[in-house]
Short mmCIF file of C-alpha atoms and ligand atoms in Angstrom, two decimals:
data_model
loop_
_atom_site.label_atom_id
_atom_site.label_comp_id
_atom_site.label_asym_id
_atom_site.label_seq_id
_atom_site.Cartn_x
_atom_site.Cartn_y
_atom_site.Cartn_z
CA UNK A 1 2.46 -20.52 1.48
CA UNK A 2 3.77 -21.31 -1.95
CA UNK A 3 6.88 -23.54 -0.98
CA UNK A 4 7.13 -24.11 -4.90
CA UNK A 5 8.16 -20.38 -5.17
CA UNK A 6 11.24 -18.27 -5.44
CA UNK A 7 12.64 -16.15 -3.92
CA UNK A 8 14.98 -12.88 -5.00
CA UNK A 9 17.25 -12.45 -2.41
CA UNK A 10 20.28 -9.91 -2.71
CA UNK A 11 20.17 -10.69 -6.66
CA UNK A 12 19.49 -14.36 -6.92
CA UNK A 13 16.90 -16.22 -6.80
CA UNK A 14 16.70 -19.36 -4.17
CA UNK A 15 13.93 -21.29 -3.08
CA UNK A 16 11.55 -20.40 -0.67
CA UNK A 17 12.52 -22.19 2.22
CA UNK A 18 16.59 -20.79 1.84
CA UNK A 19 15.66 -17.41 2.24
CA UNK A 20 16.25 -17.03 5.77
CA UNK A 21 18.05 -14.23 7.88
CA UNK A 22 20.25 -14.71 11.15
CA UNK A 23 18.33 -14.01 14.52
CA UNK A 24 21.18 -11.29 15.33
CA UNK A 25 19.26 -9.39 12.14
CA UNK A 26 19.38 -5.78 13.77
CA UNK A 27 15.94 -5.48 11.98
CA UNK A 28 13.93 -8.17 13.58
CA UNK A 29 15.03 -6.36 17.25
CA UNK A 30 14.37 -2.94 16.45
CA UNK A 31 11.67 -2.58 13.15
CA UNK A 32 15.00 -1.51 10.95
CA UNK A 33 13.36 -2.60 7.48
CA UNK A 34 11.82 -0.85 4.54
CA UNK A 35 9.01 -2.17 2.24
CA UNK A 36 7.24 -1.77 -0.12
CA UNK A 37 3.13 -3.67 -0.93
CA UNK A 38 2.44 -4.01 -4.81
CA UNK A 39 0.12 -5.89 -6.80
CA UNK A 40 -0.05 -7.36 -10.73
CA UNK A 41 -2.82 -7.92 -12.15
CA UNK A 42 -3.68 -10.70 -14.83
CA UNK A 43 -4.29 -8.67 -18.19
CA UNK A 44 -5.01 -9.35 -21.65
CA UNK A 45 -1.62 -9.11 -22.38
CA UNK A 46 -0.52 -11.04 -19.80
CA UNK A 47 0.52 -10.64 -16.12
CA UNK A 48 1.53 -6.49 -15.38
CA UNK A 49 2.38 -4.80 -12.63
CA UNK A 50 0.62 -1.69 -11.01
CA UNK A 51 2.37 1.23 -9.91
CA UNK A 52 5.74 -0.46 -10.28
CA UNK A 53 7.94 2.27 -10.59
CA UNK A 54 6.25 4.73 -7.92
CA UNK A 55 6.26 1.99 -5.75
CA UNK A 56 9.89 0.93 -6.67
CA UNK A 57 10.77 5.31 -6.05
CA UNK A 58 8.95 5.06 -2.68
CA UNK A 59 11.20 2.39 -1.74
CA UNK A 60 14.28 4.20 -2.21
CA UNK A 61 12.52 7.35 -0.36
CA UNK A 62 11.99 5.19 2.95
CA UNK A 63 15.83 4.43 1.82
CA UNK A 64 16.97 8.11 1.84
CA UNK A 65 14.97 8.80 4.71
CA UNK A 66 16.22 6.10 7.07
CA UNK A 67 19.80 6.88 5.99
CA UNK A 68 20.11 3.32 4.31
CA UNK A 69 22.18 2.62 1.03
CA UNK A 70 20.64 0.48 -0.93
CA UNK A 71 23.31 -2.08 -3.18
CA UNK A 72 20.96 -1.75 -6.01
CA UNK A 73 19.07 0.57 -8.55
CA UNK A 74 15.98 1.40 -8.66
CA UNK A 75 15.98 0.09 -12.43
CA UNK A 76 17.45 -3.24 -10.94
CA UNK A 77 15.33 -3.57 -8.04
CA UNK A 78 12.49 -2.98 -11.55
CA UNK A 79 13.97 -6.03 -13.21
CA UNK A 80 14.10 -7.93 -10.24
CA UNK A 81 10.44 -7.55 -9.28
CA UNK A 82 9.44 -8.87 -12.83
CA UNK A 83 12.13 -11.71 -13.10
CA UNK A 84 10.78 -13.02 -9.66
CA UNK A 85 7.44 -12.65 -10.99
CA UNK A 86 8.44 -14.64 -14.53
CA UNK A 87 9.62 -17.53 -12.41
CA UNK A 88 6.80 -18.29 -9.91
CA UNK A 89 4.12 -17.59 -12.81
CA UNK A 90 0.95 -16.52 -10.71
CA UNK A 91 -1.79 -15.97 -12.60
CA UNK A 92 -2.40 -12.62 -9.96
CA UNK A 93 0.42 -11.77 -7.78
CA UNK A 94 1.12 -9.60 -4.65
CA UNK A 95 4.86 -8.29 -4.46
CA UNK A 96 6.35 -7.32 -0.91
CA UNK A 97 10.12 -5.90 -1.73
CA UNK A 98 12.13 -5.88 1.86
CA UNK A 99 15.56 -3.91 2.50
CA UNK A 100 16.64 -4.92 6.15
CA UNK A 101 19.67 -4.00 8.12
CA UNK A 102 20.91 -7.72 8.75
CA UNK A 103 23.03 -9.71 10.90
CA UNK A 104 25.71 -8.08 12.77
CA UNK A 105 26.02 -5.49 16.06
CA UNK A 106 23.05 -5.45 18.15
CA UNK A 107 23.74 -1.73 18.77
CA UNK A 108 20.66 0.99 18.31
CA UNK A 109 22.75 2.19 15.73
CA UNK A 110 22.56 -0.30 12.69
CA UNK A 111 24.05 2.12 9.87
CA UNK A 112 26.97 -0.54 9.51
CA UNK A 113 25.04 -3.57 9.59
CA UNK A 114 25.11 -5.32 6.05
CA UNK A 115 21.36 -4.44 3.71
CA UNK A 116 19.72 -7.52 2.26
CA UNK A 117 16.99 -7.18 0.02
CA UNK A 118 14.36 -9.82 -0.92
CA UNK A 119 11.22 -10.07 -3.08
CA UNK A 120 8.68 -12.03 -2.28
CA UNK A 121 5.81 -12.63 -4.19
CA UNK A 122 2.37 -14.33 -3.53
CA UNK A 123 -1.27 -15.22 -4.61
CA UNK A 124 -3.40 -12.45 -2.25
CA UNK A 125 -7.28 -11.52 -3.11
CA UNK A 126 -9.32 -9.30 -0.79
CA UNK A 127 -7.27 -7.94 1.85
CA UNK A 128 -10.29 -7.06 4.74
CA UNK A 129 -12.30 -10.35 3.57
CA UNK A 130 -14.01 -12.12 0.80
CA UNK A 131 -16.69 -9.64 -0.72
CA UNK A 132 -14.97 -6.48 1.16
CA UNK A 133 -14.45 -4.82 -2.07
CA UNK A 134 -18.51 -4.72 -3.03
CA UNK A 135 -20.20 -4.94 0.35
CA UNK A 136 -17.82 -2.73 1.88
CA UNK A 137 -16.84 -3.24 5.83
CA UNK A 138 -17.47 -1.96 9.48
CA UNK A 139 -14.86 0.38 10.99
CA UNK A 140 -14.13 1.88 14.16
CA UNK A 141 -12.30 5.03 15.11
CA UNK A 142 -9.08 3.89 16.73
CA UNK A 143 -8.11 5.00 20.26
CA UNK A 144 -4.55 4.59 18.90
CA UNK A 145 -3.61 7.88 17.50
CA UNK A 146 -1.36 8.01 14.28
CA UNK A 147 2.42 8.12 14.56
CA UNK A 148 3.41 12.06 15.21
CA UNK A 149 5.41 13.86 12.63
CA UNK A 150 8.49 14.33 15.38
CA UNK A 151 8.54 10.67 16.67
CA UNK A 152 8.25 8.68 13.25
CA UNK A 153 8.60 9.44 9.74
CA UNK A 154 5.69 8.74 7.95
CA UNK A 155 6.31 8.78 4.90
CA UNK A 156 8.81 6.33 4.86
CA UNK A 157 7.70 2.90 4.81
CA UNK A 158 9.75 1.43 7.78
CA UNK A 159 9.34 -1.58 9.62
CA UNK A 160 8.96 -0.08 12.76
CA UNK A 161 6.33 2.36 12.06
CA UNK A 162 3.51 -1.17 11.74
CA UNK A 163 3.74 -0.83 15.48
CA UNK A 164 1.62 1.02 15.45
CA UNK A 165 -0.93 0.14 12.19
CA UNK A 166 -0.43 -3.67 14.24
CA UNK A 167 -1.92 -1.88 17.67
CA UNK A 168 -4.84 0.20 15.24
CA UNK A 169 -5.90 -3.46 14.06
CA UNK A 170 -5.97 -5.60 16.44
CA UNK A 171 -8.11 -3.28 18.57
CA UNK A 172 -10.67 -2.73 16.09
CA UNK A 173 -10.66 -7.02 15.51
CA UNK A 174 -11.16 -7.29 19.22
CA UNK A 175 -13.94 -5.21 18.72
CA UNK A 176 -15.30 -7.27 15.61
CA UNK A 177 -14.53 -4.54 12.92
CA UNK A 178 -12.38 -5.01 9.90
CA UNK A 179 -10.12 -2.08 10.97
CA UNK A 180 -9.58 1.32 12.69
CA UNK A 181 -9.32 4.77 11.43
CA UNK A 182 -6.37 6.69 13.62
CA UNK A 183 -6.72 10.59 14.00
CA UNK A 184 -3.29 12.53 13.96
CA UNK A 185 -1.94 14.23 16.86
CA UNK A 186 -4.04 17.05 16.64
CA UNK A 187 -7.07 14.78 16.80
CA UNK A 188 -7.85 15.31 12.53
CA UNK A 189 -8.29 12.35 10.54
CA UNK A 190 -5.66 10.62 9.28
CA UNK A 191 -5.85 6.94 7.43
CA UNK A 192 -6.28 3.09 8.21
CA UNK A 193 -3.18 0.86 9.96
CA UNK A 194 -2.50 -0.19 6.08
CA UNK A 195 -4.74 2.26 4.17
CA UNK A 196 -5.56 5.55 2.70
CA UNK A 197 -9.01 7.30 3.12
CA UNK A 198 -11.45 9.15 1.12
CA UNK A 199 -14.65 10.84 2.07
CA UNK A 200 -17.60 12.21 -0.19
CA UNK A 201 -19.68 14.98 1.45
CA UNK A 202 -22.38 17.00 -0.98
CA UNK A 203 -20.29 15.51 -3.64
CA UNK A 204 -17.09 17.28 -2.61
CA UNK A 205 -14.19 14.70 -2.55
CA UNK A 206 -12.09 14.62 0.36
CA UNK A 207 -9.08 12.99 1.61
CA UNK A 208 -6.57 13.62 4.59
CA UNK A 209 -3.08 15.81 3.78
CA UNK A 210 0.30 14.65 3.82
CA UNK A 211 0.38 16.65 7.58
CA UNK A 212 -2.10 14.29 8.69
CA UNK A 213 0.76 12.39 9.24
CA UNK A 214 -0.30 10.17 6.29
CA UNK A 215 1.76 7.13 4.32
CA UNK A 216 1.65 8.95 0.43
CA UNK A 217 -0.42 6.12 -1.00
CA UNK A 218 0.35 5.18 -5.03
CA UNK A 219 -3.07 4.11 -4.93
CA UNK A 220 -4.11 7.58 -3.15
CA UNK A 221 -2.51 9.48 -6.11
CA UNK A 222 -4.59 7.13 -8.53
CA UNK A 223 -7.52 7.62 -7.23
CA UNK A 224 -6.88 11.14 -6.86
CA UNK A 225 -6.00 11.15 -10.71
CA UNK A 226 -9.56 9.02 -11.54
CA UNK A 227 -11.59 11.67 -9.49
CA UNK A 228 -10.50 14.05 -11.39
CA UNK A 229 -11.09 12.12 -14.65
CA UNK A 230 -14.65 11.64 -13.46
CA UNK A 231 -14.95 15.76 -13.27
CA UNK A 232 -15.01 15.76 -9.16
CA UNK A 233 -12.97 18.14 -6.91
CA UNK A 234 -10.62 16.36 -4.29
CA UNK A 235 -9.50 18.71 -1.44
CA UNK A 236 -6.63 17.21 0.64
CA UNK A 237 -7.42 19.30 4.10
CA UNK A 238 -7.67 18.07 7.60
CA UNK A 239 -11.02 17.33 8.66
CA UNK A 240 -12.16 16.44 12.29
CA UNK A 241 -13.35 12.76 13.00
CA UNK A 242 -17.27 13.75 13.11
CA UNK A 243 -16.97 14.56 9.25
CA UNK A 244 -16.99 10.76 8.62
CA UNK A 245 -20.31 10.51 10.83
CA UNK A 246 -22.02 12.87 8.05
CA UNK A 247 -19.90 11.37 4.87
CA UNK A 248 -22.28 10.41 2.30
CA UNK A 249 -19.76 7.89 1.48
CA UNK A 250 -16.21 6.50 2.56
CA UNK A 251 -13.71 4.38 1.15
CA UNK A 252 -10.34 3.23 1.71
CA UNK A 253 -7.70 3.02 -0.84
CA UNK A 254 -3.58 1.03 -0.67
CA UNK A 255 -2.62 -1.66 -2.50
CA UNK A 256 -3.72 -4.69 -0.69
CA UNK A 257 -7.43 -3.26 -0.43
CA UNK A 258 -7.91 -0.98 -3.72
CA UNK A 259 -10.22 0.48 -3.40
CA UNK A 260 -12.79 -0.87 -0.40
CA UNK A 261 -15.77 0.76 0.05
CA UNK A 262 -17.01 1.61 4.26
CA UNK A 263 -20.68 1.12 5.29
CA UNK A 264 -19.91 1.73 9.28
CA UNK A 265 -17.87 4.06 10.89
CA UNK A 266 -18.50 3.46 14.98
CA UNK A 267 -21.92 2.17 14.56
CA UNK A 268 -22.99 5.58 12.38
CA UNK A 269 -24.03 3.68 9.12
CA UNK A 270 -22.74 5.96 5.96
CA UNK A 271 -25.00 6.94 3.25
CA UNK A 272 -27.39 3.92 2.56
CA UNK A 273 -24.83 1.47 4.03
CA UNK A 274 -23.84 -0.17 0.91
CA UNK A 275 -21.15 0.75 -1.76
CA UNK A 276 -22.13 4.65 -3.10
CA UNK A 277 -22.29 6.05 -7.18
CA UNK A 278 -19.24 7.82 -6.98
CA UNK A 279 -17.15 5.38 -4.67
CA UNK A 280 -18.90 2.49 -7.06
CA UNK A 281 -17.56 4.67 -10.22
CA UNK A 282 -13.74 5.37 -8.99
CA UNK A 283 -13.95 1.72 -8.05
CA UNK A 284 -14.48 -0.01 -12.09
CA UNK A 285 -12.34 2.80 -13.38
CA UNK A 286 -9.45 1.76 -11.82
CA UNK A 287 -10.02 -2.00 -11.71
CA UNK A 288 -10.73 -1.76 -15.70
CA UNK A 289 -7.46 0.02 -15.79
CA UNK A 290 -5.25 -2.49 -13.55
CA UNK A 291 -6.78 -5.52 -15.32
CA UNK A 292 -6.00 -3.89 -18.79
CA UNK A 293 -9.87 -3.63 -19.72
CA UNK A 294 -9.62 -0.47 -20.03
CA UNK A 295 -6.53 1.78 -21.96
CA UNK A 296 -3.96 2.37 -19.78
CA UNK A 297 -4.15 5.74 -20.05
CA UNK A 298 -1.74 7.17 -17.76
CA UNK A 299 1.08 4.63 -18.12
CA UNK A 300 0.27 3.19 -14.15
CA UNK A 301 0.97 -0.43 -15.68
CA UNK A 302 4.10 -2.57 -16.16
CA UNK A 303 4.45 -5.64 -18.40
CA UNK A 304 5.80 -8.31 -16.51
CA UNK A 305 7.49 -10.42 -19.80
CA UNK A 306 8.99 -8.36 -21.93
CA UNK A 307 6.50 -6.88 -25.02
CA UNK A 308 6.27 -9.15 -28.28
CA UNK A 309 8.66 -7.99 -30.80
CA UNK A 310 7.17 -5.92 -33.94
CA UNK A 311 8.83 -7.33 -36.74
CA UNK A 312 10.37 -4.40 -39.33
CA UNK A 313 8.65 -4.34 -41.98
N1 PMP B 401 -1.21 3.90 4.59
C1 PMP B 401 -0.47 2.94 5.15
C2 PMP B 401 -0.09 3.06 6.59
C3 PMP B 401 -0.09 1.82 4.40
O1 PMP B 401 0.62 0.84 4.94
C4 PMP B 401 -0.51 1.72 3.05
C5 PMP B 401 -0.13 0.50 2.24
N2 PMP B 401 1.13 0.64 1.65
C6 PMP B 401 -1.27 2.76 2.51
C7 PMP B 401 -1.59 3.84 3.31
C8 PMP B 401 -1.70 2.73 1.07
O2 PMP B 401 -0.58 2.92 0.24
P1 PMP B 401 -0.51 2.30 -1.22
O3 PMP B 401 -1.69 2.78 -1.96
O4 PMP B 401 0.78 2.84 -1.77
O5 PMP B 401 -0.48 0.82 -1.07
#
């Protein structure tokens, strides 16, 4: 890891090996953190973020919904992300933002332990392996079902709730896939331990609900937005886990894997068992748009140094 980097912790910036935390941090005993995964892309124009501010608004959600007060804005926790990413100068950069609950009381209870927030940022290419992205990768469905709506909150990015994506993963690397799929607790489909999933049948799009007890992927709502671009219907219904033996193709969608196409679900090989027309389509749209090839045409990216000046004329 980059030992040359910084660090933003609490609203400075230190170097990579200061930012530690205290082992009584009440969020290394019981998963009491918030995060959030976001990339930048090299551009044109220079290095911009994707998804910065929905990313940045998700953060505070897992916030609100884990009862945590954050000591910053979401405009400030903005300018941080881009000042940390102005000082270590990667050419492409993956961005974890972290709000703990820190040293203190090891009680359950760690509403009055102090919040420290760090960004951390890093080089990252393909997430599930070199060539993931284009050859696409094996899956299995997990025996690991999906958090349940009335044990964790789902929608909140939380510490804690990787449990469970951790158990997903490892059981499908034991196996010698790339990753698991986990049904909900009603057995329907829900995502990937890190990832969002989409399913083409007849050329009907179709992706899990927010009941499938579902993280709200930024990238999910992109994609969502491209399909529609490209003139395709998305339906966000709960399907049953045979649906993905008949897809005619399947991808997975999040921030560390984009947009990843899947050639095996459980041995069933999907469609021709390569990358398929419409997942191959989505796929350059939104990589045109996140390396500024393309207009930017729904505002999804952020410039990390601040836009040249236009002199008056
Ligand atoms: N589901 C889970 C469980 C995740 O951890 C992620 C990654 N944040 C996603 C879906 C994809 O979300 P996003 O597109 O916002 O990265």
């Amino acid at each position: 890891m980059g030992s040359e980097h910084k660090i933003w912790v609490d609203g400075q910036l230190v170097a990579w090996d200061d930012a530690t935390v205290h082992v009584s941090a009440h969020a290394l005993h019981y998963g009491s953190s918030i995060f959030e995964g976001i990339r930048a892309y090299g551009t044109p124009r220079g290095l911009a973020v994707l998804g910065l501010k929905e990313h940045t608004r998700r953060l505070f959600q897992s916030a609100r919904i884990f009862r945590m007060e954050l000591p910053f804005s979401e405009d400030e926790v903005n300018n941080a992300i881009r000042e940390t990413l102005r000082a270590n100068n990667h050419p492409s950069a993956y961005i974890r933002p972290l709000a703990i609950r820190g040293a203190g009381p090891l009680g359950v209870d760690g509403r009055n332990n102090p919040i420290n927030v760090f960004i951390l940022t890093m080089e990252w290419g393909d997430y599930l392996g070199a060539g993931a992205v284009t050859q696409g990768v094996d899956v299995m469905v997990s025996s690991w079902r999906r958090i349940a709506p009335d044990t964790h909150p789902g929608l909140a990015k939380i510490g804690g709730n990787y449990v469970n994506s951790q158990f997903i993963v490892m059981e499908a690397r034991e196996h010698g896939l790339v990753e698991g799929i986990a049904l909900d607790i009603n057995g329907m489909v829900s995502e990937g331990s890190g990832e969002n999933l989409f399913l083409v049948l007849d050329g009907v799009i179709h992706t899990p609900p927010i009941a499938s007890s579902i993280l709200s992927g930024v990238t999910r709502r992109f994609v969502m937005q491209l399909i529609k671009d490209h003139g395709y219907e998305v339906k966000q219904e709960t399907f049953p886990r045979e649906m993905l033996y008949l897809a005619d193709e399947l991808f997975f969608t999040g921030t560390a894997v984009e947009v990843t196409p899947i050639r095996s679900v459980d041995g069933y090989t999907i469609g021709k068992g390569a990358r398929g027309p419409i997942t191959e389509a989505i796929q350059q749209d939104f990589f045109a748009i996140a390396r500024g090839e393309t207009e930017d045409r729904h505002g999804w990216l952020t410039p990390v140094h601040a836009p040249e000046q236009t002199p008056a004329d």
